CSV table of C-alpha atoms and ligand atoms in Angstrom, one decimal:
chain,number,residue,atom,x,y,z
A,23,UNK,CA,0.9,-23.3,26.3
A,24,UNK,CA,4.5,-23.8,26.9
A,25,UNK,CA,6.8,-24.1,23.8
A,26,UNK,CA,9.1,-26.9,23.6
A,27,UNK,CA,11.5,-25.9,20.5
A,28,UNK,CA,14.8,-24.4,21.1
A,29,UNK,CA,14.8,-21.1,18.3
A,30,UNK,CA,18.4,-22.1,16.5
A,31,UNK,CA,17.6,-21.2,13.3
A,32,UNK,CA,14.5,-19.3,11.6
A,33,UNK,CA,12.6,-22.1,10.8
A,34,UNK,CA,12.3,-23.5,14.1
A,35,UNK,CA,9.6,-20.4,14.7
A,36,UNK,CA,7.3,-22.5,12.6
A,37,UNK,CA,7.5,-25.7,14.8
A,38,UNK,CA,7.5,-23.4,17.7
A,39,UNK,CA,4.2,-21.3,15.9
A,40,UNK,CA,2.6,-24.7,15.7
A,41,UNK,CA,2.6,-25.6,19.4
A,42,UNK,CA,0.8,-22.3,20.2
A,43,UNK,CA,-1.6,-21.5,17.3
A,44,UNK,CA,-5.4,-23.2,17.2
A,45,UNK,CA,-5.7,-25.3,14.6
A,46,UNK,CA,-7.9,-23.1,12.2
A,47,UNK,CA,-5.1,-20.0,12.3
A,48,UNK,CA,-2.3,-22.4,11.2
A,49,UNK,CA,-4.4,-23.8,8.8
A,50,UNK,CA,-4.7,-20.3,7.9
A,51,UNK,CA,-1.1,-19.3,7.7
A,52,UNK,CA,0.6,-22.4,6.5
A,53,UNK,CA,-2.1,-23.6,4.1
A,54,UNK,CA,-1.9,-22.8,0.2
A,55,UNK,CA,-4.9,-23.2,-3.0
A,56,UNK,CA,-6.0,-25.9,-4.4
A,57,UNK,CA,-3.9,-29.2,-4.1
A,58,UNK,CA,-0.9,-27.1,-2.5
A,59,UNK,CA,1.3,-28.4,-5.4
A,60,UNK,CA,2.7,-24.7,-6.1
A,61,UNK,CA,2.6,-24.4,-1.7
A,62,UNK,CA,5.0,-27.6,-1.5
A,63,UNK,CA,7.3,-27.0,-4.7
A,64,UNK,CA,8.6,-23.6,-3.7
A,65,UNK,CA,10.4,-25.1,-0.7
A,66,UNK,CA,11.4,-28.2,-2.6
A,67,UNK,CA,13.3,-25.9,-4.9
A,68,UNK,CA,15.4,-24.9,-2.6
A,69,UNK,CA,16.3,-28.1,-1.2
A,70,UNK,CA,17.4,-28.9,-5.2
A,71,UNK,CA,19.4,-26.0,-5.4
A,72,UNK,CA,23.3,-26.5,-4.3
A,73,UNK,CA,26.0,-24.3,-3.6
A,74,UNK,CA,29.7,-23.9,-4.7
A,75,UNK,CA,32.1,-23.4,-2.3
A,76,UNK,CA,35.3,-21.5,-2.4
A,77,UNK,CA,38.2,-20.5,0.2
A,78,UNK,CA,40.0,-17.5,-0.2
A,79,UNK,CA,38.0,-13.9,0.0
A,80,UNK,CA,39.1,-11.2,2.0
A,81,UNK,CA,35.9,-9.9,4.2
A,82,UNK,CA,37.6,-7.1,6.3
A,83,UNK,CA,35.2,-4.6,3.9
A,84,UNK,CA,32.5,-7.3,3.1
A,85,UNK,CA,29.0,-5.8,3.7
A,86,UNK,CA,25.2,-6.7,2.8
A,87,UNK,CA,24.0,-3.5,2.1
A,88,UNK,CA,21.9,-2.7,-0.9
A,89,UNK,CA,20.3,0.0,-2.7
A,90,UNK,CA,16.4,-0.8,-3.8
A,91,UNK,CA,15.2,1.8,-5.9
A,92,UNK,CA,15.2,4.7,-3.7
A,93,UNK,CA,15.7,2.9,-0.5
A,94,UNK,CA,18.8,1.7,0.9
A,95,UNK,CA,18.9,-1.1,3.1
A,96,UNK,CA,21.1,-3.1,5.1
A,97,UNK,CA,20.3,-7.0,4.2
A,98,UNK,CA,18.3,-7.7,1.5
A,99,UNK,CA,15.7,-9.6,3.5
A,100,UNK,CA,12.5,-7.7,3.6
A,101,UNK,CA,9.1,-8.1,5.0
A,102,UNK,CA,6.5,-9.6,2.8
A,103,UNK,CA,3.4,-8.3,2.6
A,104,UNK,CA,0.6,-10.4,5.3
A,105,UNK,CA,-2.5,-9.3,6.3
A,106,UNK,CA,-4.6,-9.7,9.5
A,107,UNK,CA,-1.1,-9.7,11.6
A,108,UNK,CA,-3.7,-9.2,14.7
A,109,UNK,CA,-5.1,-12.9,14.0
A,110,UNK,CA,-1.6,-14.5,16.1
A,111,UNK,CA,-0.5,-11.5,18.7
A,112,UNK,CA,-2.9,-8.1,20.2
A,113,UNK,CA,0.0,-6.1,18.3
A,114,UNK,CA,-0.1,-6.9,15.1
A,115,UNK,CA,1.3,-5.0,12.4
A,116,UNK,CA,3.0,-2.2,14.9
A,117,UNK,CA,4.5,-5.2,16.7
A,118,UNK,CA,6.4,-6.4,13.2
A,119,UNK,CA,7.3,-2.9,12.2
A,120,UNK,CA,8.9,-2.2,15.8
A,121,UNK,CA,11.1,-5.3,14.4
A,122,UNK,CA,11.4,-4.5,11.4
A,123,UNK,CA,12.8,0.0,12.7
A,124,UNK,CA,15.1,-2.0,15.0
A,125,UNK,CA,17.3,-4.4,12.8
A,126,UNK,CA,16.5,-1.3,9.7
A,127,UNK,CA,14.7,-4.2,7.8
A,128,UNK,CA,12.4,-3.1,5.0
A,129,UNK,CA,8.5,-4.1,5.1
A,130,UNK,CA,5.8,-4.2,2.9
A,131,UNK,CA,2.7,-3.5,4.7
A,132,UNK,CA,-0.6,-5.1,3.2
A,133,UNK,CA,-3.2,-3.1,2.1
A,134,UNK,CA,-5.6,-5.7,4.6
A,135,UNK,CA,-3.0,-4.9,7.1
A,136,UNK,CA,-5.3,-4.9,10.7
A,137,UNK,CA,-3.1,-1.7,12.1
A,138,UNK,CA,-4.0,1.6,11.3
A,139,UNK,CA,-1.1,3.3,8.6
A,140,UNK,CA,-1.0,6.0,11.0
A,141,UNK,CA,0.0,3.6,14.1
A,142,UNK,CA,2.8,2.1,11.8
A,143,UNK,CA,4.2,4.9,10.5
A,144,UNK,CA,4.3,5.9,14.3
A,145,UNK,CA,7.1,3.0,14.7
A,146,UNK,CA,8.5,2.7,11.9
A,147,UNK,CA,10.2,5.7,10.0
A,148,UNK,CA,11.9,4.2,7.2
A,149,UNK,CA,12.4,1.4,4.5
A,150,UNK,CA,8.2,1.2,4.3
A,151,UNK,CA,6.1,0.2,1.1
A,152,UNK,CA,2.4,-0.5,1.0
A,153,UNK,CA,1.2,-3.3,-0.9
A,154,UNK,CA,-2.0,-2.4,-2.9
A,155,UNK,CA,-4.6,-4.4,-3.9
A,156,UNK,CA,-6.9,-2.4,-5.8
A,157,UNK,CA,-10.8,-2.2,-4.6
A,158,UNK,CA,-14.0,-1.8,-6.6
A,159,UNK,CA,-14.1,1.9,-7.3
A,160,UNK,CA,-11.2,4.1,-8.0
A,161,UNK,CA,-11.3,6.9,-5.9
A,162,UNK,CA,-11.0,4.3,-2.7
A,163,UNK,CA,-7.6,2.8,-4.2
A,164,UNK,CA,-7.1,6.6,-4.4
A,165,UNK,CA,-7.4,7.7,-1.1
A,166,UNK,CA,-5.3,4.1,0.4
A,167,UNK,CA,-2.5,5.7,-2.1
A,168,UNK,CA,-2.6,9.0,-0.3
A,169,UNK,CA,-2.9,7.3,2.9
A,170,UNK,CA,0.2,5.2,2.3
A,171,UNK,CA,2.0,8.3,0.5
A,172,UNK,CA,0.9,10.5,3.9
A,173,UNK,CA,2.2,8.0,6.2
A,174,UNK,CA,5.7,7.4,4.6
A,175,UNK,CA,5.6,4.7,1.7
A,176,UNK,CA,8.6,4.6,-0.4
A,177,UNK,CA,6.9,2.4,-2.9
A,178,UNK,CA,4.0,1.2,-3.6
A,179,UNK,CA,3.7,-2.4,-4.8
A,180,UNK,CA,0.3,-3.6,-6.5
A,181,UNK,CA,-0.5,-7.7,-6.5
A,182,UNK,CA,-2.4,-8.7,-9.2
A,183,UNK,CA,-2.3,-12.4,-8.6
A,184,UNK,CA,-5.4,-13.0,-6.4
A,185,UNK,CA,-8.5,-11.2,-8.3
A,186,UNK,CA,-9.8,-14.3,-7.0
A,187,UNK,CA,-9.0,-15.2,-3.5
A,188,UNK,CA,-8.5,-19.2,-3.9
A,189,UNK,CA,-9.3,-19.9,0.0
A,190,UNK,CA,-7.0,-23.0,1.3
A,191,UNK,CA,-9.5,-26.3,1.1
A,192,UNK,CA,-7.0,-26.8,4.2
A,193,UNK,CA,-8.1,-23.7,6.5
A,194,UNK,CA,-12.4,-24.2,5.1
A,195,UNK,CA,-11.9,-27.5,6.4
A,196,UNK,CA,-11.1,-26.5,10.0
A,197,UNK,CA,-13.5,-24.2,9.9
A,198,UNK,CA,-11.5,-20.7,9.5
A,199,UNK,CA,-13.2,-17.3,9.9
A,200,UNK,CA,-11.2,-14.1,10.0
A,201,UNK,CA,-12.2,-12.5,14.0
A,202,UNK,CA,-13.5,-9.1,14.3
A,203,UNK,CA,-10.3,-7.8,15.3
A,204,UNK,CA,-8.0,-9.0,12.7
A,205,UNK,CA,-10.3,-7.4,10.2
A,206,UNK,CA,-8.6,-4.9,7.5
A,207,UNK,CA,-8.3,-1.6,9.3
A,208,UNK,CA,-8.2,0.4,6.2
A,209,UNK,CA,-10.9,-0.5,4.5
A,210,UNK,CA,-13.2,-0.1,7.6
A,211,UNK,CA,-15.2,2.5,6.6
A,212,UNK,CA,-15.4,2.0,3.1
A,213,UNK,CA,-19.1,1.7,2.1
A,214,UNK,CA,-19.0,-1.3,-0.2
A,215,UNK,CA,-20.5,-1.2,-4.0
A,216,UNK,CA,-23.6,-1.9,-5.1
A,217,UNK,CA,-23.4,-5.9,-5.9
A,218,UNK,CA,-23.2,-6.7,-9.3
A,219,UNK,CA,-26.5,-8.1,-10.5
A,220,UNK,CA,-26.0,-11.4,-11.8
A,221,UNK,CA,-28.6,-13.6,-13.7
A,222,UNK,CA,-28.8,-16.8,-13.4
A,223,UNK,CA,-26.8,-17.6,-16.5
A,224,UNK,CA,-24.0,-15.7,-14.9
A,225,UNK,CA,-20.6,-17.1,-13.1
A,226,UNK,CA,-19.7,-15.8,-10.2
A,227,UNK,CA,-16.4,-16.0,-11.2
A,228,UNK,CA,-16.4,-14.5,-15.4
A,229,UNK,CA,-19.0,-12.0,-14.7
A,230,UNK,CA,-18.9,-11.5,-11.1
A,231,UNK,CA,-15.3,-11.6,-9.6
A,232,UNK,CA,-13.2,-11.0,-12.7
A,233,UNK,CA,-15.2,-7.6,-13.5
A,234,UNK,CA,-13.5,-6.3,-10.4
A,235,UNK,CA,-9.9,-6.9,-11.6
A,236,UNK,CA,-7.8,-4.6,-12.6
A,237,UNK,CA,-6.9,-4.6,-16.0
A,238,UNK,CA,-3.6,-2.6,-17.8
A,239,UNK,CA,-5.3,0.6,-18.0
A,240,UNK,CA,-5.5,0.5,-14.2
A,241,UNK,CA,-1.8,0.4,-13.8
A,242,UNK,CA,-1.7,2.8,-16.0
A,243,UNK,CA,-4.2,4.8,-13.9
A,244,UNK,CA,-2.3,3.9,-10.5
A,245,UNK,CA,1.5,5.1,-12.3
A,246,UNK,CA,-0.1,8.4,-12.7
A,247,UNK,CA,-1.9,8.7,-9.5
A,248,UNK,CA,1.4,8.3,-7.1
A,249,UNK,CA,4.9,9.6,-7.2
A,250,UNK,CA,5.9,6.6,-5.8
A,251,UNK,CA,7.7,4.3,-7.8
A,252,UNK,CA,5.1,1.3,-8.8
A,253,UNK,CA,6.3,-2.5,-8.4
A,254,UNK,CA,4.1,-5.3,-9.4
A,255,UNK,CA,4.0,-8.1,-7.6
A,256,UNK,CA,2.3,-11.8,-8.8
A,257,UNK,CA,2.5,-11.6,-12.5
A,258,UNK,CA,4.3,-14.6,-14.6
A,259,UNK,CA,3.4,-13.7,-17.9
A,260,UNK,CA,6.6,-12.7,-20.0
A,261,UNK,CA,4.4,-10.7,-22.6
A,262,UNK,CA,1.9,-9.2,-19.7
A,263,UNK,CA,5.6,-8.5,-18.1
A,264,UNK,CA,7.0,-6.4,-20.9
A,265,UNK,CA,3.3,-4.5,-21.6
A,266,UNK,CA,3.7,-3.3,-17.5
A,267,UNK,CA,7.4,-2.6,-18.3
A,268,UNK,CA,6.2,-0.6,-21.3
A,269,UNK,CA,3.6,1.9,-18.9
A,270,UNK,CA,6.7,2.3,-16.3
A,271,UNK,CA,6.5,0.2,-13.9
A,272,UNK,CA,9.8,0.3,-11.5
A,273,UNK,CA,10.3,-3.5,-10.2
A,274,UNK,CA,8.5,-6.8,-10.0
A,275,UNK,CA,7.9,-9.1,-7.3
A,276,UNK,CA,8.7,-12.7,-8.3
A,277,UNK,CA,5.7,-14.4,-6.6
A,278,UNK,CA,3.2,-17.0,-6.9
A,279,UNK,CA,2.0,-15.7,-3.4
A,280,UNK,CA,3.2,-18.4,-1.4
A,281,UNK,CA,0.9,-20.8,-3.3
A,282,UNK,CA,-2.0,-19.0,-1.8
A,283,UNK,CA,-2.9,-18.1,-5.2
A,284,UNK,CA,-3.3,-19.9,-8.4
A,285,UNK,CA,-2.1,-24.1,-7.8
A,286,UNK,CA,0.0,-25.6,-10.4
A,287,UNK,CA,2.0,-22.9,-10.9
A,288,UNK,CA,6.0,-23.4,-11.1
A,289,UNK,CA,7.9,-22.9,-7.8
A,290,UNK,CA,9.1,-19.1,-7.2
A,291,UNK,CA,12.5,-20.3,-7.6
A,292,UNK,CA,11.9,-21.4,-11.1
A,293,UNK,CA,10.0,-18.6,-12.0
A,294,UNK,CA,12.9,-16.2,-11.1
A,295,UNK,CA,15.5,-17.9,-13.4
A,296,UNK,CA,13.1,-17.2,-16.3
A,297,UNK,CA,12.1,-13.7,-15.2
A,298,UNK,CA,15.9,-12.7,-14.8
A,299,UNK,CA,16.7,-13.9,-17.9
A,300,UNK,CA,14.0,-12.2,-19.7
A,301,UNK,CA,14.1,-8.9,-18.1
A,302,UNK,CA,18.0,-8.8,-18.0
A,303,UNK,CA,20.6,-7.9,-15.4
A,304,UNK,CA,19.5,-4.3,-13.9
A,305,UNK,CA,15.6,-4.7,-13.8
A,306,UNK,CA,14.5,-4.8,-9.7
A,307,UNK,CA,13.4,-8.2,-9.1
A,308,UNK,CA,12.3,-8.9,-5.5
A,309,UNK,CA,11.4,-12.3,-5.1
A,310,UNK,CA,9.2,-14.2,-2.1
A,311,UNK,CA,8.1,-17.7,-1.6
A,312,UNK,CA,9.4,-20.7,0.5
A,313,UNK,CA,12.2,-19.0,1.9
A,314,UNK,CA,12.5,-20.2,5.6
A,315,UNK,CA,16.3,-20.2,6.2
A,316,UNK,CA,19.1,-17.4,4.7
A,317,UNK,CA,20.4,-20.5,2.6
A,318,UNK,CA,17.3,-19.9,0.7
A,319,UNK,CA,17.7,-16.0,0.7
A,320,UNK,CA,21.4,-16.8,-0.7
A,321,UNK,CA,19.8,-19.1,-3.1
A,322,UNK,CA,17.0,-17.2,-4.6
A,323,UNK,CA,19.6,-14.1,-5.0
A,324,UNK,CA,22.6,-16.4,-6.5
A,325,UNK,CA,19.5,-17.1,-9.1
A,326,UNK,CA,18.9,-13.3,-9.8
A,327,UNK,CA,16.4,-11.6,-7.1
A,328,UNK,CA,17.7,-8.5,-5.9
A,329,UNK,CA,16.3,-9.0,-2.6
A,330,UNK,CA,14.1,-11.7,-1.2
A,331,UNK,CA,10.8,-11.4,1.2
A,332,UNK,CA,9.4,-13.4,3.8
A,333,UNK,CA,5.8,-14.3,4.4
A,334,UNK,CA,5.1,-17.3,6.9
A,335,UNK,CA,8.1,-17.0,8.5
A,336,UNK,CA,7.5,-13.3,10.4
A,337,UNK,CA,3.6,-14.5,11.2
A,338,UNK,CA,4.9,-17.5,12.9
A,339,UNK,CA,7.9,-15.5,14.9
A,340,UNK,CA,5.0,-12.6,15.6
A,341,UNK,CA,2.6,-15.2,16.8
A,342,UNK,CA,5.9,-16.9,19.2
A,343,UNK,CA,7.3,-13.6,20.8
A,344,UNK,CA,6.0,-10.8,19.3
A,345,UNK,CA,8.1,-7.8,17.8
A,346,UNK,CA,11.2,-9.5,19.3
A,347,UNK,CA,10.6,-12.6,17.7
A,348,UNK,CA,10.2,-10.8,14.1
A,349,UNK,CA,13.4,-9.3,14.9
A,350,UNK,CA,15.2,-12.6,16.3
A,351,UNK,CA,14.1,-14.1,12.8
A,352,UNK,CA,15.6,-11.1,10.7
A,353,UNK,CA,18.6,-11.9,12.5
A,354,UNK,CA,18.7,-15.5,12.0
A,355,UNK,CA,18.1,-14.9,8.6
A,356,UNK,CA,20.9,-12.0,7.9
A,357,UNK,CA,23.6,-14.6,10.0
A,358,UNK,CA,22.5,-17.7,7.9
A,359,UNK,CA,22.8,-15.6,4.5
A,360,UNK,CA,26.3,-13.7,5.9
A,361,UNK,CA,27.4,-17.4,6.6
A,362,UNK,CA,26.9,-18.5,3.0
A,363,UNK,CA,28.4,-15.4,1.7
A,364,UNK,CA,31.9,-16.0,3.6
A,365,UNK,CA,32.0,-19.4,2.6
A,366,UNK,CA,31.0,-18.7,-1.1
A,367,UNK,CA,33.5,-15.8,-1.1
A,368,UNK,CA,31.2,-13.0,-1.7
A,369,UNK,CA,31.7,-10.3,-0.1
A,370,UNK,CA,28.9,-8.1,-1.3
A,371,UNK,CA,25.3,-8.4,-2.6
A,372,UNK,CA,26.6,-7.8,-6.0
A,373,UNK,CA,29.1,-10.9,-6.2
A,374,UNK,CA,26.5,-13.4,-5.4
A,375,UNK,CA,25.5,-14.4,-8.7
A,376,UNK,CA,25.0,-18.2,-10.4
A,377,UNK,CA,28.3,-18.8,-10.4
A,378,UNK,CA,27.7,-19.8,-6.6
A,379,UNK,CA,25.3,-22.3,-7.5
A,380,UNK,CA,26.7,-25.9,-8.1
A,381,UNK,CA,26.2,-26.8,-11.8
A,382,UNK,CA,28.6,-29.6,-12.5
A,383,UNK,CA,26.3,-33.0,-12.7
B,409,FMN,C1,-1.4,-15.3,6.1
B,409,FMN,C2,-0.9,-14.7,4.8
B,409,FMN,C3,-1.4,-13.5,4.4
B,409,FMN,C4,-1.0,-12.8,3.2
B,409,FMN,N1,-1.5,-11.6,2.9
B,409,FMN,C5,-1.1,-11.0,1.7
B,409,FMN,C6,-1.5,-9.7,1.4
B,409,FMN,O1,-2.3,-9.1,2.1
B,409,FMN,N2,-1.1,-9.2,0.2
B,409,FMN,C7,-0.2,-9.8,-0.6
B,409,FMN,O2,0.2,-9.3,-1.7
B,409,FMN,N3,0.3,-11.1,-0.3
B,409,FMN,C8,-0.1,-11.7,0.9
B,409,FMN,N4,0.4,-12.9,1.2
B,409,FMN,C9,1.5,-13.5,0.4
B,409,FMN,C10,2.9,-13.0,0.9
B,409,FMN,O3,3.1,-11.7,0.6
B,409,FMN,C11,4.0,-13.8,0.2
B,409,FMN,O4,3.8,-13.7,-1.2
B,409,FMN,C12,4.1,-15.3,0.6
B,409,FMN,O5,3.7,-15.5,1.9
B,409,FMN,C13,5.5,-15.8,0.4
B,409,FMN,O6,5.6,-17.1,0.7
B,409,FMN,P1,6.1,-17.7,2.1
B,409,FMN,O7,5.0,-17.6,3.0
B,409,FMN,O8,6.5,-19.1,1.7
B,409,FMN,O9,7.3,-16.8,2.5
B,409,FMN,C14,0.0,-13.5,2.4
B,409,FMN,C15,0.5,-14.7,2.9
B,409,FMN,C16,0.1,-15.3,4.0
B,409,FMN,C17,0.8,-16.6,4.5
């Protein structure tokens, strides 16, 4: 099918996603959990959000590099972490890392990603973390840590919003299955456990699901398994925040998973005010959710994210032009938030702070 939307700005790869995608996938992609109050309030929030201009800055030295723990990069826009990249082009994952090596973008690759590491690491040398979710037994986390750590990771970042998966009502309703060949690559060939026996008194949820979840000691457990630095990505709790501070944890990502994960939750935006302000100036804070232009990148660092990453957006530019249309949508992105920063007169990462927010009503 022929696309009729002219790409001028990132978020036209969504309308442009639309016109291609069967109805199930996009239900997929752009749906969210439960009533899709969190899904709907993270881009709200931005729209809220205003900026304050100013006039004289001197760019001839102005420059959006940034240093992320031990990985320097040049734009703090990085690649979220989505699985089953197979599900909207035959290249998948390898496809968004070719992007991601050309325009020196960092990406965070999903433990359900439907690429082998090994392919990946093939086309992408640098700026690579691997997103952990961690699996029944231990030594299978294990060995995805030494297959991340063999093939590159810089980082490892574990999510510990979704113990549950809260499937979108909106992708069950048109009728949604994951196809054989978007299937998790790296868990393949993991013999599953034995099922937990439940009796009929049981939930599903208390004393089925939630065994599975990883509690602190897990952390704990992964800290000492990697020398990777350890980010957490999907916890709001302030107290939880500062016991995963207290173990050693390196960074968090501000995330309620795009409203995949738990509904009601506030907006991403909101959430990273409070999180800044608790963990103070010089903790890493990556933050993702509803960002679809580099307005909202601006935004979401003028409110204290270090860098911000995108989910949606690089399925839907994978899905319209594969790795060149991940790396067309970096671009976007990088002019949109370099526009904001010239007319906000910052002329590095560093100066964008709330002060380029508009706060006088
Ligand atoms: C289709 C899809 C798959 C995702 N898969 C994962 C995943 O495997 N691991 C993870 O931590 N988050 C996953 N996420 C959540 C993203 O990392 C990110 O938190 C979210 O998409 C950000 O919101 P945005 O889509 O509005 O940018 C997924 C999101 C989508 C849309």
């Amino acid at each position: 099918m022929s696309i009729q939307t002219t790409i001028l700005q990132a978020s036209d790869y969504e309308a442009a996603a639309k016109q291609i995608l069967d109805a199930p996938t996009l239900a997929y992609i752009a749906g969210g959990s439960g009533d899709e109050t969190t899904l709907q309030a993270n881009q709200t929030a931005f729209k809220r959000s205003q900026l304050q201009q100013r006039a004289f800055a001197e760019f001839s030295q102005a420059s959006t590099q940034i240093k992320l723990l031990n990985t320097r990069l040049r734009h703090p826009i990085l690649l979220a972490p989505v699985a089953a990249q197979s599900l909207v082009h035959p290249d998948g994952e390898i496809a968004t890392a070719q992007a991601a090596e050309a325009l020196e973008a960092g990406m965070i690759i999903s433990t359900r990603t439907s690429k082998p590491l090994d392919a990946i690491n093939q086309v992408m040398r640098q700026n690579k973390w691997f997103q952990l979710y961690f699996q029944p037994e231990h030594k299978t986390t294990a060995s995805l840590i030494k297959q991340a750590e063999e093939n590159g990771a810089e980082a490892i970042v574990v999510t510990l919003d979704s113990p549950i998966q809260s499937v979108s009502l909106r992708a069950q309703k048109a009728g949604f299955t994951l196809p054989a060949h978007a299937q998790p690559a790296l868990l393949k060939h993991i013999t599953p456990p034995q099922h937990i026996h439940l009796t009929p008194d049981d939930s599903v949820i208390f004393q089925g699901l939630m065994q599975q979840a990883p509690a602190l000691k897990d952390i704990e457990w992964l800290i000492n398994q990697t020398h990777l630095p350890v980010l957490v990505k999907g916890v709001m709790a302030l107290d939880e925040i500062d016991q995963l501070r207290a173990i050693g944890i390196q960074g968090l990502v501000v995330s309620n998973h795009g409203g995949r994960a738990l509904d009601s939750v506030p907006d991403s935006l909101r959430l990273l005010a409070v999180m800044r302000a608790h963990t103070g100036k010089d903790f890493p804070l990556l933050f993702d959710g509803g960002v679809r232009s580099g307005y909202d990148a601006f935004k979401a660092i003028a409110t204290g994210a270090n860098a911000v990453c995108i989910g949606r957006l690089q399925l839907y530019a994978l899905a319209v032009n594969g790795a060149q249309g991940v790396a067309h949508v970096l671009k976007l992105l990088r002019d949109e938030l370099e526009l904001c920063m010239a007319l906000t007169g910052c002329t590095r990462i560093a100066d964008i702070s709330e002060k380029c927010l508009w706060r006088h009503d």
